[in-house]
C-alpha positions as MATLAB code, in Angstrom:
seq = 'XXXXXXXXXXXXXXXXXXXXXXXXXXXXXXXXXXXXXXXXXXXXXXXXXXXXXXXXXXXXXXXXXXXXXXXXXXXXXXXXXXXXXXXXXXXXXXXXXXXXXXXXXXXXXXXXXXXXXXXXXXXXXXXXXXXXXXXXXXXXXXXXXXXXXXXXXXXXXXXXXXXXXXXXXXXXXXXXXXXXXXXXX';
ca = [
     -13.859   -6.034  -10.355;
     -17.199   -7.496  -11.670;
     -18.314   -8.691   -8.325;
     -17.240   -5.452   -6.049;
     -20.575   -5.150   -4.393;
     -20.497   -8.261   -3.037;
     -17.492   -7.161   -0.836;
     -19.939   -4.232   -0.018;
     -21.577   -3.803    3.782;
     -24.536   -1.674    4.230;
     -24.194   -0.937    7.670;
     -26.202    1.682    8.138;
     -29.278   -0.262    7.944;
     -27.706   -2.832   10.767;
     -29.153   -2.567   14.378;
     -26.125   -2.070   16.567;
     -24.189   -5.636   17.832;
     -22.755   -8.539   16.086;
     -23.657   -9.589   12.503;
     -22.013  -11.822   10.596;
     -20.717  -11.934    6.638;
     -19.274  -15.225    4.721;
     -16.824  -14.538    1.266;
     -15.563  -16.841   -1.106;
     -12.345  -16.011   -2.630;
     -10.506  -17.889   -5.541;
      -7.919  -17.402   -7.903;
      -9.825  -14.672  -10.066;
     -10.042  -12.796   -7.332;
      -6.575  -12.759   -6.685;
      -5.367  -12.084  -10.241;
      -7.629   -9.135  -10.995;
      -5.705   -7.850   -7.808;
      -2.057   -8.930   -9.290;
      -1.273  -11.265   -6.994;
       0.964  -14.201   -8.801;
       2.170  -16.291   -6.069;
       0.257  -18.619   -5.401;
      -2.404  -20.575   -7.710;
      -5.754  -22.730   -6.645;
      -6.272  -20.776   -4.098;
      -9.255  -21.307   -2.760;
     -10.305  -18.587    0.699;
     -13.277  -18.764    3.391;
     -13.348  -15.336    5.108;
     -15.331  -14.928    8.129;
     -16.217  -11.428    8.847;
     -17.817  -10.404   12.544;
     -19.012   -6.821   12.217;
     -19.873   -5.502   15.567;
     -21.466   -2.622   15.245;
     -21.364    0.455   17.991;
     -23.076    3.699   17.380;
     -19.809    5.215   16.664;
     -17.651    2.603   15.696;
     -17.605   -1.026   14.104;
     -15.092   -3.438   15.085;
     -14.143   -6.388   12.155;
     -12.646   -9.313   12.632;
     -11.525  -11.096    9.578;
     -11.000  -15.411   10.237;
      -9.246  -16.536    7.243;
      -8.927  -20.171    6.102;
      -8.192  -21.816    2.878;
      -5.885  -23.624    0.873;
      -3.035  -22.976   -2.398;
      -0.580  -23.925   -3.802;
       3.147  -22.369   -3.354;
       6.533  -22.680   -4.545;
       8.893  -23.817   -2.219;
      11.573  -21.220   -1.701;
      13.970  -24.075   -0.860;
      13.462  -26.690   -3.299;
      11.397  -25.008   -5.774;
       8.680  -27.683   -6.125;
       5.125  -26.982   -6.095;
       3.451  -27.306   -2.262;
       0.022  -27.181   -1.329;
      -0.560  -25.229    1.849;
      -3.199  -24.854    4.737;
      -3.607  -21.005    5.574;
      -5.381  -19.513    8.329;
      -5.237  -16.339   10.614;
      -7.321  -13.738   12.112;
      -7.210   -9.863   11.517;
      -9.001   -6.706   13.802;
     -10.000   -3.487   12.005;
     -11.238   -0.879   14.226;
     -13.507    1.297   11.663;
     -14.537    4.585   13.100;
     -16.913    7.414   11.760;
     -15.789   10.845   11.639;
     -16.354   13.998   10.207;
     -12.781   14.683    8.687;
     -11.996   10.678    7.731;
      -8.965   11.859    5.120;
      -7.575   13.712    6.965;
      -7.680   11.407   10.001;
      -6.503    8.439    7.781;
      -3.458   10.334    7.009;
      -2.871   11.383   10.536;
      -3.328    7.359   11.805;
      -0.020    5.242   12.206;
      -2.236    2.499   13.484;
      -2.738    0.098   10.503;
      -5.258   -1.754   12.519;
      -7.771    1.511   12.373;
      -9.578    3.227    9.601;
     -11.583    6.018    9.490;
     -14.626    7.075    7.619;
     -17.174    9.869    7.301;
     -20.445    9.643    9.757;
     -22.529   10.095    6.123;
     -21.338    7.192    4.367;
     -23.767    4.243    4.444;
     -21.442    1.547    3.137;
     -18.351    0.155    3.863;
     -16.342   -2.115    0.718;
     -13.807   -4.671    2.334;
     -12.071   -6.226   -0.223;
      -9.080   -4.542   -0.368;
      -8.490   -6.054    3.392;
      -9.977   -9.650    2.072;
      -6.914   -9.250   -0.372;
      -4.530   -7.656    2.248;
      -5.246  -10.219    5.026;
      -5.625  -13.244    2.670;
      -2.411  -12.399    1.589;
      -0.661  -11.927    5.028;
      -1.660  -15.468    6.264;
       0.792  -16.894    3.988;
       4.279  -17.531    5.958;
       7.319  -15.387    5.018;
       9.086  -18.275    3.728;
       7.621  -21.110    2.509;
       9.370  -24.188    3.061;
       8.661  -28.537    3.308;
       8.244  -28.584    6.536;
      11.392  -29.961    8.333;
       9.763  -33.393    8.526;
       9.126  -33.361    4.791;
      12.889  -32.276    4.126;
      13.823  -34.567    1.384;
      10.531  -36.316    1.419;
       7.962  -37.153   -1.621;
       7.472  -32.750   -2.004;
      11.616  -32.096   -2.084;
      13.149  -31.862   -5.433;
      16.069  -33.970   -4.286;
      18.577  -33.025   -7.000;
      18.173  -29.359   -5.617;
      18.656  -30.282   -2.129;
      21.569  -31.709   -3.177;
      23.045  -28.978   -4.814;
      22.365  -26.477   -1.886;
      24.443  -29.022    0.819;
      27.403  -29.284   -1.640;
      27.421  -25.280   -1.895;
      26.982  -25.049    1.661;
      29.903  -27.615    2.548;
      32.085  -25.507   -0.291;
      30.872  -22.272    0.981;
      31.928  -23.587    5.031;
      35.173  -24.779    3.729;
      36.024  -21.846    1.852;
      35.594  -19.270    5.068;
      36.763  -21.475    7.540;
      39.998  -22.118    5.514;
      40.258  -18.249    5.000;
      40.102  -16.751    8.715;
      41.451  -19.602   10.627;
      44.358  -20.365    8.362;
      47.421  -18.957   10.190;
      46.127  -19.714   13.750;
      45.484  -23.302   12.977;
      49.403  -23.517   13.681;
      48.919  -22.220   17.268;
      46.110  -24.917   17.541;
      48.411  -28.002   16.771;
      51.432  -26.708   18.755;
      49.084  -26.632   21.907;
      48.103  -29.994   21.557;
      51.156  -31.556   20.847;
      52.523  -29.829   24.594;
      50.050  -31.603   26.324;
];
């Protein structure tokens, strides 16, 4: 990465308490990473390091905006992100071996002699996880200006198919009973 100390903190020179760090994030930084799912992405990152003689607690405010691919209709969508992310960070003699020991995801270890810490591997990571599981028009755009129409199309006519081929299939001898009951009344 050209720019990897600018992701860089040297918190050893920081008095203890709260100090805050801005990033910038774009597209670059994405594909030197490999991510591919999303273009014009553009990221603010927030970082609040609080610093503790022990321990530094980071909280990571992510906001931006990029551009998606609908998983329903396929057509390009530009979306809002935003989300927040905790890292506890603490120092320790034996940080490998205390990483690999952790099941917490939300705490990291490293040793008491390092005097910098990089972050842009959880930039990428938490950039990343602000991004919805699916990624849909909202409901209220459903078939608006964003919905590729023809698609939409095609998904209710294989839905209706796909209903009428299983209902047909498991209710096909009791639909019988279902008439004769009526027809008592």
């Amino acid at each position: 990465m050209a720019n990897k100390r600018g992701f860089e903190i040297a918190f050893v020179g920081l008095k203890p308490g709260v100090h805050e760090f801005t990033y910038e994030v774009d597209d670059k930084f994405f594909v030197e990473k490999g991510a591919t799912d999303f273009t014009n992405c553009n990221a603010s990152i927030k970082l609040s390091l609080d610093k503790k003689s022990s321990f530094m607690l980071l909280k990571f405010e992510i906001g931006g905006k990029a551009d998606v691919t609908c998983d329903r209709c396929g057509n390009p969508l530009p979306m809002d992100i935003w989300d927040e992310f905790n890292m506890l960070v603490k120092l320790v003699e034996n940080p490998d071996e205390m990483n690999d020991q952790e099941e917490d995801p939300d705490v990291f270890y490293i040793s008491r002699t390092e005097s910098h810490i990089n972050v842009t591997n959880w930039i990428y990571e938490f950039v990343l996880l602000s991004f919805p599981i699916q990624k849909t028009c909202s409901d209220d755009e459903m078939g608006g200006p964003l919905c590729n129409k023809e698609v939409l199309e095609k998904l209710r006519m294989m839905e209706v198919k796909a209903q009428e081929a299983n209902s047909n299939q498991i209710w096909k001898g009791l639909e019988q009973f279902k008439v004769k009951k009526k027809s008592k009344k």
